[in-house]
mmCIF file of C-alpha atoms in Angstrom:
data_model
loop_
_atom_site.group_PDB
_atom_site.id
_atom_site.type_symbol
_atom_site.label_atom_id
_atom_site.label_comp_id
_atom_site.label_asym_id
_atom_site.label_seq_id
_atom_site.Cartn_x
_atom_site.Cartn_y
_atom_site.Cartn_z
ATOM 1 C CA MET A 1 5.026 -33.285 -33.852
ATOM 2 C CA ASN A 2 7.106 -33.013 -30.480
ATOM 3 C CA PHE A 3 5.953 -30.024 -28.775
ATOM 4 C CA PRO A 4 7.919 -28.337 -25.771
ATOM 5 C CA PHE A 5 4.841 -28.487 -23.661
ATOM 6 C CA GLY A 6 4.046 -30.906 -21.160
ATOM 7 C CA PHE A 7 2.110 -29.389 -18.547
ATOM 8 C CA GLY A 8 1.542 -31.679 -15.540
ATOM 9 C CA GLN A 9 -0.013 -31.344 -12.026
ATOM 10 C CA LYS A 10 2.372 -28.896 -10.836
ATOM 11 C CA SER A 11 2.972 -26.680 -14.014
ATOM 12 C CA SER A 12 -0.742 -26.512 -14.705
ATOM 13 C CA LEU A 13 -1.231 -25.182 -11.285
ATOM 14 C CA LEU A 14 1.356 -22.344 -11.939
ATOM 15 C CA LEU A 15 -0.084 -21.981 -15.034
ATOM 16 C CA ILE A 16 -3.404 -21.174 -13.815
ATOM 17 C CA PHE A 17 -1.816 -18.116 -11.533
ATOM 18 C CA PHE A 18 0.485 -16.938 -14.127
ATOM 19 C CA PHE A 19 -2.393 -16.316 -16.570
ATOM 20 C CA HIS A 20 -4.458 -14.400 -13.960
ATOM 21 C CA GLY A 21 -1.577 -12.405 -13.169
ATOM 22 C CA ILE A 22 -1.103 -11.319 -16.788
ATOM 23 C CA ILE A 23 -4.730 -10.609 -17.007
ATOM 24 C CA PHE A 24 -4.983 -8.594 -14.031
ATOM 25 C CA SER A 25 -1.722 -6.900 -14.872
ATOM 26 C CA PHE A 26 -3.506 -5.945 -18.429
ATOM 27 C CA LEU A 27 -6.799 -4.637 -16.650
ATOM 28 C CA LEU A 28 -4.905 -2.588 -14.418
ATOM 29 C CA LEU A 29 -2.608 -1.132 -16.933
ATOM 30 C CA ARG A 30 -5.755 -0.130 -19.229
ATOM 31 C CA LYS A 31 -7.454 1.424 -16.225
ATOM 32 C CA GLY A 32 -4.134 3.264 -15.293
ATOM 33 C CA MET A 33 -4.032 4.824 -18.904
ATOM 34 C CA VAL A 34 -7.645 5.482 -19.020
ATOM 35 C CA TYR A 35 -7.697 7.363 -15.834
ATOM 36 C CA ASN A 36 -3.917 8.636 -15.924
ATOM 37 C CA ASN A 37 -3.857 6.697 -12.766
ATOM 38 C CA LYS A 38 0.068 6.362 -11.749
ATOM 39 C CA ALA A 39 -0.949 3.693 -8.849
ATOM 40 C CA ASN A 40 -2.559 1.424 -10.941
ATOM 41 C CA LYS A 41 0.511 1.584 -13.707
ATOM 42 C CA TRP A 42 2.751 0.332 -10.785
ATOM 43 C CA LEU A 43 0.369 -2.251 -9.639
ATOM 44 C CA SER A 44 0.040 -3.354 -13.286
ATOM 45 C CA LEU A 45 3.944 -3.845 -13.414
ATOM 46 C CA LEU A 46 4.122 -5.296 -9.992
ATOM 47 C CA LEU A 47 1.811 -8.131 -10.929
ATOM 48 C CA PHE A 48 3.444 -8.890 -14.508
ATOM 49 C CA LEU A 49 6.828 -9.013 -12.416
ATOM 50 C CA CYS A 50 5.210 -11.676 -9.903
ATOM 51 C CA ALA A 51 3.924 -13.646 -12.953
ATOM 52 C CA MET A 52 7.417 -13.644 -14.629
ATOM 53 C CA TYR A 53 8.850 -14.554 -10.946
ATOM 54 C CA ILE A 54 7.031 -18.095 -11.424
ATOM 55 C CA THR A 55 7.441 -18.715 -15.153
ATOM 56 C CA PRO A 56 10.839 -20.472 -14.756
ATOM 57 C CA TYR A 57 8.983 -22.868 -12.447
ATOM 58 C CA MET A 58 6.192 -23.284 -14.461
ATOM 59 C CA LEU A 59 7.912 -23.853 -17.347
ATOM 60 C CA GLY A 60 10.730 -25.960 -15.619
ATOM 61 C CA TYR A 61 7.947 -28.224 -14.609
ATOM 62 C CA ALA A 62 6.509 -28.519 -18.046
ATOM 63 C CA GLY A 63 9.927 -29.907 -19.186
ATOM 64 C CA TRP A 64 11.691 -26.931 -20.774
ATOM 65 C CA TYR A 65 14.935 -27.538 -18.732
ATOM 66 C CA MET A 66 14.783 -30.806 -20.617
ATOM 67 C CA LYS A 67 15.203 -29.507 -24.004
ATOM 68 C CA THR A 68 18.109 -27.618 -25.785
ATOM 69 C CA VAL A 69 15.905 -24.957 -27.352
ATOM 70 C CA THR A 70 13.639 -24.133 -24.304
ATOM 71 C CA LYS A 71 16.135 -24.640 -22.040
ATOM 72 C CA GLU A 72 18.294 -21.837 -23.749
ATOM 73 C CA ILE A 73 15.341 -19.563 -23.383
ATOM 74 C CA LEU A 74 14.870 -20.105 -19.796
ATOM 75 C CA PHE A 75 18.782 -19.638 -19.411
ATOM 76 C CA PHE A 76 19.296 -16.329 -21.340
ATOM 77 C CA THR A 77 15.764 -14.693 -20.521
ATOM 78 C CA PRO A 78 16.058 -12.825 -16.932
ATOM 79 C CA PHE A 79 12.242 -13.760 -16.165
ATOM 80 C CA MET A 80 12.961 -13.001 -12.431
ATOM 81 C CA GLN A 81 13.428 -9.622 -11.688
ATOM 82 C CA VAL A 82 13.713 -9.863 -7.600
ATOM 83 C CA LEU A 83 15.921 -6.713 -7.499
ATOM 84 C CA LEU A 84 13.269 -4.860 -9.188
ATOM 85 C CA ILE A 85 10.057 -6.095 -7.328
ATOM 86 C CA GLY A 86 11.220 -4.083 -4.181
ATOM 87 C CA PRO A 87 11.288 -0.845 -5.828
ATOM 88 C CA VAL A 88 8.032 -1.107 -7.665
ATOM 89 C CA VAL A 89 6.268 -1.987 -4.198
ATOM 90 C CA TYR A 90 7.616 1.279 -2.878
ATOM 91 C CA PHE A 91 6.839 3.367 -5.631
ATOM 92 C CA TYR A 92 3.344 1.814 -5.686
ATOM 93 C CA THR A 93 2.858 2.881 -2.159
ATOM 94 C CA LYS A 94 3.891 6.368 -2.870
ATOM 95 C CA SER A 95 1.825 6.636 -5.967
ATOM 96 C CA LEU A 96 -1.365 5.427 -4.207
ATOM 97 C CA LEU A 97 -0.924 7.914 -1.308
ATOM 98 C CA ASN A 98 0.336 10.861 -3.183
ATOM 99 C CA PRO A 99 -1.452 11.369 -6.587
ATOM 100 C CA ILE A 100 1.173 13.918 -7.740
ATOM 101 C CA PHE A 101 3.997 11.798 -7.204
ATOM 102 C CA SER A 102 6.170 11.031 -10.073
ATOM 103 C CA LEU A 103 9.807 9.453 -10.553
ATOM 104 C CA SER A 104 12.889 12.458 -10.351
ATOM 105 C CA ARG A 105 16.032 11.795 -11.468
ATOM 106 C CA LYS A 106 17.465 10.870 -7.913
ATOM 107 C CA ASP A 107 14.873 7.904 -7.914
ATOM 108 C CA SER A 108 16.964 6.220 -10.576
ATOM 109 C CA ILE A 109 19.176 5.084 -7.799
ATOM 110 C CA HIS A 110 16.533 2.407 -6.914
ATOM 111 C CA PHE A 111 16.901 1.083 -10.189
ATOM 112 C CA ILE A 112 20.410 0.323 -10.475
ATOM 113 C CA PRO A 113 20.799 -3.220 -8.711
ATOM 114 C CA ALA A 114 18.211 -4.386 -11.380
ATOM 115 C CA ILE A 115 19.903 -2.540 -14.054
ATOM 116 C CA LEU A 116 23.318 -4.272 -13.111
ATOM 117 C CA TYR A 117 21.662 -7.665 -12.909
ATOM 118 C CA PHE A 118 20.161 -7.108 -16.567
ATOM 119 C CA ILE A 119 23.866 -6.190 -17.567
ATOM 120 C CA TYR A 120 25.160 -9.307 -16.145
ATOM 121 C CA THR A 121 22.481 -11.506 -17.918
ATOM 122 C CA LEU A 122 23.653 -9.787 -21.193
ATOM 123 C CA ILE A 123 27.200 -10.469 -20.581
ATOM 124 C CA VAL A 124 26.420 -14.092 -20.018
ATOM 125 C CA PHE A 125 24.325 -14.371 -23.285
ATOM 126 C CA ILE A 126 26.931 -12.657 -25.258
ATOM 127 C CA THR A 127 29.814 -14.319 -23.971
ATOM 128 C CA ASP A 128 27.998 -17.923 -24.213
ATOM 129 C CA LYS A 129 25.946 -17.666 -27.499
ATOM 130 C CA LEU A 130 27.777 -14.894 -29.672
ATOM 131 C CA VAL A 131 31.453 -15.250 -28.458
ATOM 132 C CA LEU A 132 32.232 -18.562 -27.377
ATOM 133 C CA ASP A 133 29.211 -20.400 -28.911
ATOM 134 C CA ALA A 134 29.628 -22.930 -25.960
ATOM 135 C CA PHE A 135 28.395 -22.757 -22.465
ATOM 136 C CA TYR A 136 31.050 -20.921 -20.341
ATOM 137 C CA PHE A 137 28.684 -19.190 -17.332
ATOM 138 C CA TYR A 138 26.311 -22.049 -17.856
ATOM 139 C CA ALA A 139 28.632 -24.607 -17.765
ATOM 140 C CA ASP A 140 26.990 -25.737 -14.585
ATOM 141 C CA GLY A 141 23.701 -26.286 -16.274
ATOM 142 C CA ARG A 142 21.944 -24.025 -13.626
ATOM 143 C CA ASP A 143 19.427 -20.996 -14.321
ATOM 144 C CA LYS A 144 21.376 -18.016 -12.942
ATOM 145 C CA ASP A 145 17.895 -16.259 -12.130
ATOM 146 C CA LEU A 146 17.598 -19.322 -9.425
ATOM 147 C CA SER A 147 21.150 -18.587 -7.973
ATOM 148 C CA THR A 148 20.913 -18.779 -4.041
ATOM 149 C CA TRP A 149 23.005 -15.477 -4.131
ATOM 150 C CA TYR A 150 20.684 -13.707 -6.282
ATOM 151 C CA GLN A 151 17.427 -14.985 -4.400
ATOM 152 C CA VAL A 152 18.685 -14.110 -1.139
ATOM 153 C CA ALA A 153 19.958 -10.577 -2.771
ATOM 154 C CA GLY A 154 16.303 -10.413 -3.834
ATOM 155 C CA LEU A 155 14.807 -11.172 -0.198
ATOM 156 C CA ILE A 156 17.068 -8.545 1.205
ATOM 157 C CA SER A 157 15.874 -5.940 -1.422
ATOM 158 C CA MET A 158 12.194 -6.671 -0.871
ATOM 159 C CA SER A 159 12.588 -6.627 2.899
ATOM 160 C CA PHE A 160 14.501 -3.183 2.544
ATOM 161 C CA TYR A 161 11.895 -1.627 0.532
ATOM 162 C CA LEU A 162 8.656 -2.963 2.622
ATOM 163 C CA ILE A 163 10.308 -1.136 5.513
ATOM 164 C CA LEU A 164 10.503 2.024 3.348
ATOM 165 C CA SER A 165 6.706 1.789 2.316
ATOM 166 C CA LEU A 166 5.609 0.965 5.905
ATOM 167 C CA ARG A 167 7.519 4.344 6.861
ATOM 168 C CA TYR A 168 6.048 6.272 4.336
ATOM 169 C CA TYR A 169 2.732 4.708 5.253
ATOM 170 C CA GLY A 170 3.328 5.716 9.053
ATOM 171 C CA ASN A 171 4.151 9.101 8.155
ATOM 172 C CA TYR A 172 1.066 9.494 5.943
ATOM 173 C CA LYS A 173 -1.129 8.487 8.792
ATOM 174 C CA LYS A 174 0.455 10.678 11.128
ATOM 175 C CA ILE A 175 0.163 13.858 8.329
ATOM 176 C CA LEU A 176 -3.528 12.590 7.568
ATOM 177 C CA PHE A 177 -4.481 12.718 11.369
ATOM 178 C CA ASN A 178 -3.060 16.130 11.873
ATOM 179 C CA THR A 179 -4.642 17.933 8.617
ATOM 180 C CA VAL A 180 -8.202 16.554 8.509
ATOM 181 C CA SER A 181 -11.101 15.462 10.508
ATOM 182 C CA TYR A 182 -12.201 12.472 8.405
ATOM 183 C CA ALA A 183 -8.861 10.712 8.216
ATOM 184 C CA GLU A 184 -10.305 7.326 8.929
ATOM 185 C CA SER A 185 -12.161 7.228 5.726
ATOM 186 C CA ILE A 186 -9.268 7.921 3.800
ATOM 187 C CA LEU A 187 -6.712 5.687 5.394
ATOM 188 C CA PHE A 188 -6.616 3.302 2.450
ATOM 189 C CA ARG A 189 -6.760 0.286 4.377
ATOM 190 C CA TRP A 190 -5.899 -1.643 1.041
ATOM 191 C CA ILE A 191 -2.335 -0.622 1.261
ATOM 192 C CA LYS A 192 -1.936 -1.635 4.979
ATOM 193 C CA ARG A 193 -3.706 -5.313 3.677
ATOM 194 C CA PHE A 194 -1.258 -5.201 0.640
ATOM 195 C CA MET A 195 1.767 -4.506 3.066
ATOM 196 C CA ILE A 196 0.792 -7.433 5.296
ATOM 197 C CA ALA A 197 0.313 -9.640 2.074
ATOM 198 C CA PHE A 198 3.604 -8.906 0.568
ATOM 199 C CA LEU A 199 5.156 -9.413 4.413
ATOM 200 C CA GLY A 200 3.618 -12.714 4.046
ATOM 201 C CA ILE A 201 5.734 -13.454 0.762
ATOM 202 C CA LEU A 202 8.899 -12.526 2.587
ATOM 203 C CA ILE A 203 8.075 -14.473 5.514
ATOM 204 C CA LEU A 204 7.327 -17.760 3.275
ATOM 205 C CA ARG A 205 10.737 -17.104 1.530
ATOM 206 C CA ILE A 206 12.647 -17.031 4.702
ATOM 207 C CA LEU A 207 10.531 -19.956 6.324
ATOM 208 C CA PHE A 208 11.342 -22.070 2.977
ATOM 209 C CA PHE A 209 14.919 -20.930 3.188
ATOM 210 C CA ILE A 210 15.289 -22.211 7.026
ATOM 211 C CA LEU A 211 13.068 -25.287 6.536
ATOM 212 C CA ASN A 212 14.041 -26.757 2.896
ATOM 213 C CA PRO A 213 17.570 -28.360 3.384
ATOM 214 C CA ASN A 214 17.471 -29.132 -0.380
ATOM 215 C CA TRP A 215 16.752 -25.488 -1.332
ATOM 216 C CA GLY A 216 19.179 -25.630 -4.393
ATOM 217 C CA GLU A 217 17.298 -28.417 -6.048
ATOM 218 C CA PHE A 218 14.618 -27.387 -8.517
ATOM 219 C CA GLY A 219 12.136 -29.691 -7.648
ATOM 220 C CA SER A 220 11.967 -29.044 -3.700
ATOM 221 C CA GLN A 221 11.003 -25.553 -4.095
ATOM 222 C CA PHE A 222 7.376 -25.958 -5.765
ATOM 223 C CA TRP A 223 5.534 -25.391 -2.206
ATOM 224 C CA HIS A 224 7.173 -21.887 -2.009
ATOM 225 C CA TYR A 225 6.137 -21.183 -5.384
ATOM 226 C CA ILE A 226 2.547 -22.101 -4.766
ATOM 227 C CA ALA A 227 2.608 -20.314 -1.476
ATOM 228 C CA PHE A 228 4.004 -17.373 -3.410
ATOM 229 C CA SER A 229 1.369 -17.573 -6.467
ATOM 230 C CA LEU A 230 -1.646 -17.596 -3.894
ATOM 231 C CA VAL A 231 -0.625 -14.561 -2.081
ATOM 232 C CA PHE A 232 0.304 -12.789 -5.427
ATOM 233 C CA TYR A 233 -3.273 -13.751 -6.657
ATOM 234 C CA TYR A 234 -4.629 -12.247 -3.339
ATOM 235 C CA ILE A 235 -2.994 -8.961 -4.219
ATOM 236 C CA SER A 236 -4.067 -9.036 -7.735
ATOM 237 C CA LEU A 237 -7.914 -9.634 -6.741
ATOM 238 C CA ASN A 238 -7.949 -7.099 -3.912
ATOM 239 C CA GLY A 239 -5.629 -4.886 -5.784
ATOM 240 C CA TYR A 240 -7.750 -4.313 -9.123
ATOM 241 C CA SER A 241 -11.185 -4.496 -6.498
ATOM 242 C CA ASN A 242 -9.436 -1.270 -4.681
ATOM 243 C CA ALA A 243 -8.391 0.479 -8.036
ATOM 244 C CA VAL A 244 -12.118 -0.101 -9.275
ATOM 245 C CA LYS A 245 -13.504 1.145 -5.968
ATOM 246 C CA MET A 246 -11.035 4.131 -6.119
ATOM 247 C CA SER A 247 -12.130 5.022 -9.812
ATOM 248 C CA MET A 248 -15.812 5.240 -8.725
ATOM 249 C CA LEU A 249 -15.232 7.371 -5.592
ATOM 250 C CA ASN A 250 -13.107 9.929 -7.456
ATOM 251 C CA ASN A 251 -16.099 10.015 -9.757
ATOM 252 C CA PHE A 252 -18.559 10.806 -7.117
ATOM 253 C CA ASN A 253 -16.274 13.572 -5.781
ATOM 254 C CA ASN A 254 -15.140 15.296 -8.854
ATOM 255 C CA HIS A 255 -14.472 18.452 -6.961
ATOM 256 C CA GLU A 256 -12.300 17.000 -4.172
ATOM 257 C CA PRO A 257 -10.161 14.559 -4.303
ATOM 258 C CA VAL A 258 -9.928 11.471 -2.025
ATOM 259 C CA ILE A 259 -6.244 11.275 -2.070
ATOM 260 C CA PHE A 260 -4.317 13.840 -0.288
ATOM 261 C CA ASN A 261 -0.918 15.384 -1.337
ATOM 262 C CA GLU A 262 1.591 14.525 1.389
ATOM 263 C CA ASN A 263 4.174 17.550 0.256
ATOM 264 C CA ILE A 264 1.634 20.186 0.533
ATOM 265 C CA ILE A 265 0.297 18.860 3.881
ATOM 266 C CA LYS A 266 3.523 18.345 5.542
ATOM 267 C CA GLU A 267 4.459 22.087 4.966
ATOM 268 C CA GLN A 268 0.984 23.081 6.605
ATOM 269 C CA THR A 269 1.311 21.035 9.958
ATOM 270 C CA ILE A 270 3.783 20.247 12.502
ATOM 271 C CA GLU A 271 4.429 17.398 14.709
ATOM 272 C CA VAL A 272 3.572 16.935 18.519
ATOM 273 C CA ASN A 273 6.718 16.777 20.384
ATOM 274 C CA ALA A 274 7.792 13.855 22.715
ATOM 275 C CA THR A 275 7.528 16.347 25.566
ATOM 276 C CA ILE A 276 4.735 18.627 26.053
ATOM 277 C CA GLN A 277 5.650 22.160 25.045
ATOM 278 C CA PRO A 278 4.587 25.336 27.522
ATOM 279 C CA LEU A 279 2.233 27.456 25.601
ATOM 280 C CA ASP A 280 3.116 30.850 24.745
ATOM 281 C CA GLU A 281 0.689 33.779 24.755
ATOM 282 C CA ASP A 282 -0.054 33.529 20.951
ATOM 283 C CA THR A 283 -0.719 29.984 21.462
ATOM 284 C CA LYS A 284 -3.230 30.606 24.448
ATOM 285 C CA ARG A 285 -5.063 33.007 22.564
ATOM 286 C CA ILE A 286 -5.530 30.787 19.452
ATOM 287 C CA LYS A 287 -6.320 27.756 21.561
ATOM 288 C CA GLU A 288 -9.317 30.053 23.434
ATOM 289 C CA GLN A 289 -10.414 31.409 19.931
ATOM 290 C CA LEU A 290 -10.217 27.536 18.415
ATOM 291 C CA ILE A 291 -12.702 26.608 21.003
ATOM 292 C CA ASP A 292 -15.001 29.506 20.610
ATOM 293 C CA VAL A 293 -15.276 29.092 16.891
ATOM 294 C CA ILE A 294 -15.559 25.055 17.078
ATOM 295 C CA THR A 295 -18.541 25.279 19.524
ATOM 296 C CA LYS A 296 -20.370 28.381 18.421
ATOM 297 C CA GLN A 297 -20.066 27.956 14.650
ATOM 298 C CA ARG A 298 -20.185 24.205 15.219
ATOM 299 C CA LEU A 299 -17.473 23.752 12.594
ATOM 300 C CA PHE A 300 -17.149 20.116 13.814
ATOM 301 C CA GLU A 301 -20.643 19.589 11.531
ATOM 302 C CA ASN A 302 -18.847 19.845 8.317
ATOM 303 C CA PRO A 303 -18.042 16.223 7.391
ATOM 304 C CA ARG A 304 -15.090 17.380 5.382
ATOM 305 C CA LEU A 305 -13.499 19.865 7.831
ATOM 306 C CA THR A 306 -9.978 20.373 7.440
ATOM 307 C CA LEU A 307 -7.182 22.322 9.352
ATOM 308 C CA LEU A 308 -6.806 24.777 6.642
ATOM 309 C CA ASP A 309 -10.582 25.373 6.771
ATOM 310 C CA VAL A 310 -10.219 26.283 10.578
ATOM 311 C CA ALA A 311 -7.021 28.535 9.815
ATOM 312 C CA LYS A 312 -8.985 30.441 7.444
ATOM 313 C CA THR A 313 -11.886 30.964 9.715
ATOM 314 C CA LEU A 314 -9.716 32.550 12.435
ATOM 315 C CA ASP A 315 -7.688 34.270 9.968
ATOM 316 C CA THR A 316 -4.410 32.667 10.503
ATOM 317 C CA ASN A 317 -2.120 29.808 9.053
ATOM 318 C CA SER A 318 -2.348 25.887 9.479
ATOM 319 C CA LYS A 319 0.717 25.778 11.769
ATOM 320 C CA VAL A 320 -0.385 28.001 14.092
ATOM 321 C CA ILE A 321 -3.695 26.156 14.611
ATOM 322 C CA SER A 322 -1.906 22.655 14.464
ATOM 323 C CA ALA A 323 0.296 23.867 17.482
ATOM 324 C CA ALA A 324 -2.694 25.048 19.454
ATOM 325 C CA VAL A 325 -4.268 21.372 18.800
ATOM 326 C CA ASN A 326 -1.454 19.511 19.221
ATOM 327 C CA ILE A 327 0.230 21.100 22.156
ATOM 328 C CA GLY A 328 -2.463 23.132 23.731
ATOM 329 C CA PHE A 329 -5.227 20.024 23.864
ATOM 330 C CA GLU A 330 -2.433 17.167 23.559
ATOM 331 C CA MET A 331 -4.349 15.803 20.642
ATOM 332 C CA ASN A 332 -4.180 15.387 16.669
ATOM 333 C CA PHE A 333 -6.799 17.424 14.550
ATOM 334 C CA ASN A 334 -8.612 14.465 13.692
ATOM 335 C CA ASP A 335 -9.441 13.472 17.360
ATOM 336 C CA PHE A 336 -9.892 17.108 18.407
ATOM 337 C CA ILE A 337 -12.610 17.607 15.989
ATOM 338 C CA ASN A 338 -14.137 14.088 16.815
ATOM 339 C CA HIS A 339 -14.237 14.953 20.429
ATOM 340 C CA HIS A 340 -16.534 17.756 19.808
ATOM 341 C CA ARG A 341 -18.612 15.378 17.596
ATOM 342 C CA ILE A 342 -18.779 13.087 20.221
ATOM 343 C CA GLU A 343 -19.907 15.745 22.616
ATOM 344 C CA ALA A 344 -22.488 16.944 20.252
ATOM 345 C CA VAL A 345 -23.866 13.482 19.944
ATOM 346 C CA LYS A 346 -24.022 12.773 24.000
ATOM 347 C CA GLU A 347 -26.138 16.218 24.015
ATOM 348 C CA LYS A 348 -28.815 14.778 21.673
ATOM 349 C CA LEU A 349 -28.715 11.499 23.228
ATOM 350 C CA ASN A 350 -29.273 13.511 26.528
ATOM 351 C CA ALA A 351 -32.083 15.117 24.963
ATOM 352 C CA GLY A 352 -33.699 11.791 23.653
ATOM 353 C CA GLU A 353 -33.328 12.566 20.036
ATOM 354 C CA HIS A 354 -32.625 8.951 19.638
ATOM 355 C CA ASN A 355 -36.279 8.341 20.334
ATOM 356 C CA THR A 356 -37.247 10.152 17.202
ATOM 357 C CA THR A 357 -34.155 9.411 14.774
ATOM 358 C CA THR A 358 -31.549 6.806 14.145
ATOM 359 C CA LEU A 359 -28.137 6.966 15.838
ATOM 360 C CA LEU A 360 -26.672 7.139 12.415
ATOM 361 C CA GLY A 361 -28.867 10.010 11.642
ATOM 362 C CA ILE A 362 -27.406 11.874 14.912
ATOM 363 C CA ALA A 363 -23.805 11.011 14.095
ATOM 364 C CA PHE A 364 -24.497 12.268 10.572
ATOM 365 C CA ASP A 365 -25.854 15.647 11.864
ATOM 366 C CA CYS A 366 -22.676 15.990 13.850
ATOM 367 C CA GLY A 367 -20.157 15.604 11.389
ATOM 368 C CA PHE A 368 -19.229 12.135 10.936
ATOM 369 C CA ASN A 369 -19.121 10.452 7.327
ATOM 370 C CA SER A 370 -19.721 6.582 8.136
ATOM 371 C CA LYS A 371 -21.181 4.343 10.977
ATOM 372 C CA ALA A 372 -17.621 2.714 11.480
ATOM 373 C CA THR A 373 -16.255 6.014 12.066
ATOM 374 C CA PHE A 374 -18.844 7.263 14.275
ATOM 375 C CA ASN A 375 -18.570 3.793 16.404
ATOM 376 C CA ARG A 376 -14.884 3.620 16.760
ATOM 377 C CA ALA A 377 -14.746 7.532 17.892
ATOM 378 C CA PHE A 378 -17.668 6.995 20.276
ATOM 379 C CA LYS A 379 -15.824 3.954 21.804
ATOM 380 C CA LYS A 380 -12.557 5.607 22.193
ATOM 381 C CA SER A 381 -13.976 8.705 23.771
ATOM 382 C CA THR A 382 -16.325 6.940 26.140
ATOM 383 C CA ALA A 383 -15.152 3.237 26.258
ATOM 384 C CA LEU A 384 -18.894 2.514 25.338
ATOM 385 C CA SER A 385 -20.717 1.831 22.187
ATOM 386 C CA PRO A 386 -23.538 4.281 21.430
ATOM 387 C CA ASN A 387 -26.034 1.768 22.400
ATOM 388 C CA GLU A 388 -24.302 0.599 25.845
ATOM 389 C CA TYR A 389 -24.073 4.822 26.944
ATOM 390 C CA ILE A 390 -27.915 4.688 26.320
ATOM 391 C CA LYS A 391 -28.493 1.773 28.370
ATOM 392 C CA LYS A 392 -25.666 2.977 31.037
ATOM 393 C CA ASN A 393 -27.211 6.361 31.399
ATOM 394 C CA ASN A 394 -30.956 5.282 31.392
ATOM 395 C CA LEU A 395 -31.964 7.413 28.106
ATOM 396 C CA LYS A 396 -34.481 5.085 26.857
#
């Protein structure tokens, strides 16, 4: 029997990445359905698209372009959805950072290029197989998915959506630091690593375009697809690991979601203006009340303190407190609370409490919720690590 499979070294390497991508895609889809997690569903779709992206080369190196039946499967099946990958990356970012995000009617515009390409492939199939029964569009014998114009359009699309995703993440960070006192613990460092990995894919793509003079030749693109597969494998492993970790965190925090709703937070806060505004009388009054309530009631000791908590304590709204902190102290809310936590830690160190308890215990007593956050905040405030501060001030 003459099988259409002839996996050699190149095709077998790509086959390994293909199967891992499909497996992780299935696992994330299942986790997304079980926990009704939209971010996992979007990542599942992204991994599936990445697996499909390497499929023509995996099967091409296995000899599928050499036989009529399998060649036509590759020709008429739009495996490489490069105009869909960018929007999926963007919506994955939004759904990970905003748990109530859902597609609206206006979001459908992002899928128009991919839909148009699908219609184009459908026209090609109908023309070449059903109408003419002979290759018209495929008279050149080259897979349309591999056309330079399409690959370049895909690169532009993915670059555009990466920029949108980075901007969204930047806004999220800004809002988060102006809203909660534990921003660093929910910064979603995974999404930052994910974007760096995706940026790596785009940079590799550009480099291979520039450095490979025979880009249009099928056989000369192997190293690009191996490099792509390695980065895509990294995203698969770490994306699934992050999904597992987040589901565990949410199980331990049943009464308080780990992820914040950007839409609600944005309504409650203001941004710091580039130039410092003069304080009006109301803001001055709130600023004094804020110092009083933070130091006397020691609100900073609450590791889950939010801007809204402080506003309720002072019987006002979040925007008023945000203005007092941003303009009055020239800080964001997270740094403002951490400043008071660090001052409380220094008081305890000066009193010698580090001789009877651990530094981490002191940090937790003062409102920090992790060693890493405490160390970063302490060094930011004093330019010293806690141990360096103890030695410098002869507190032993």
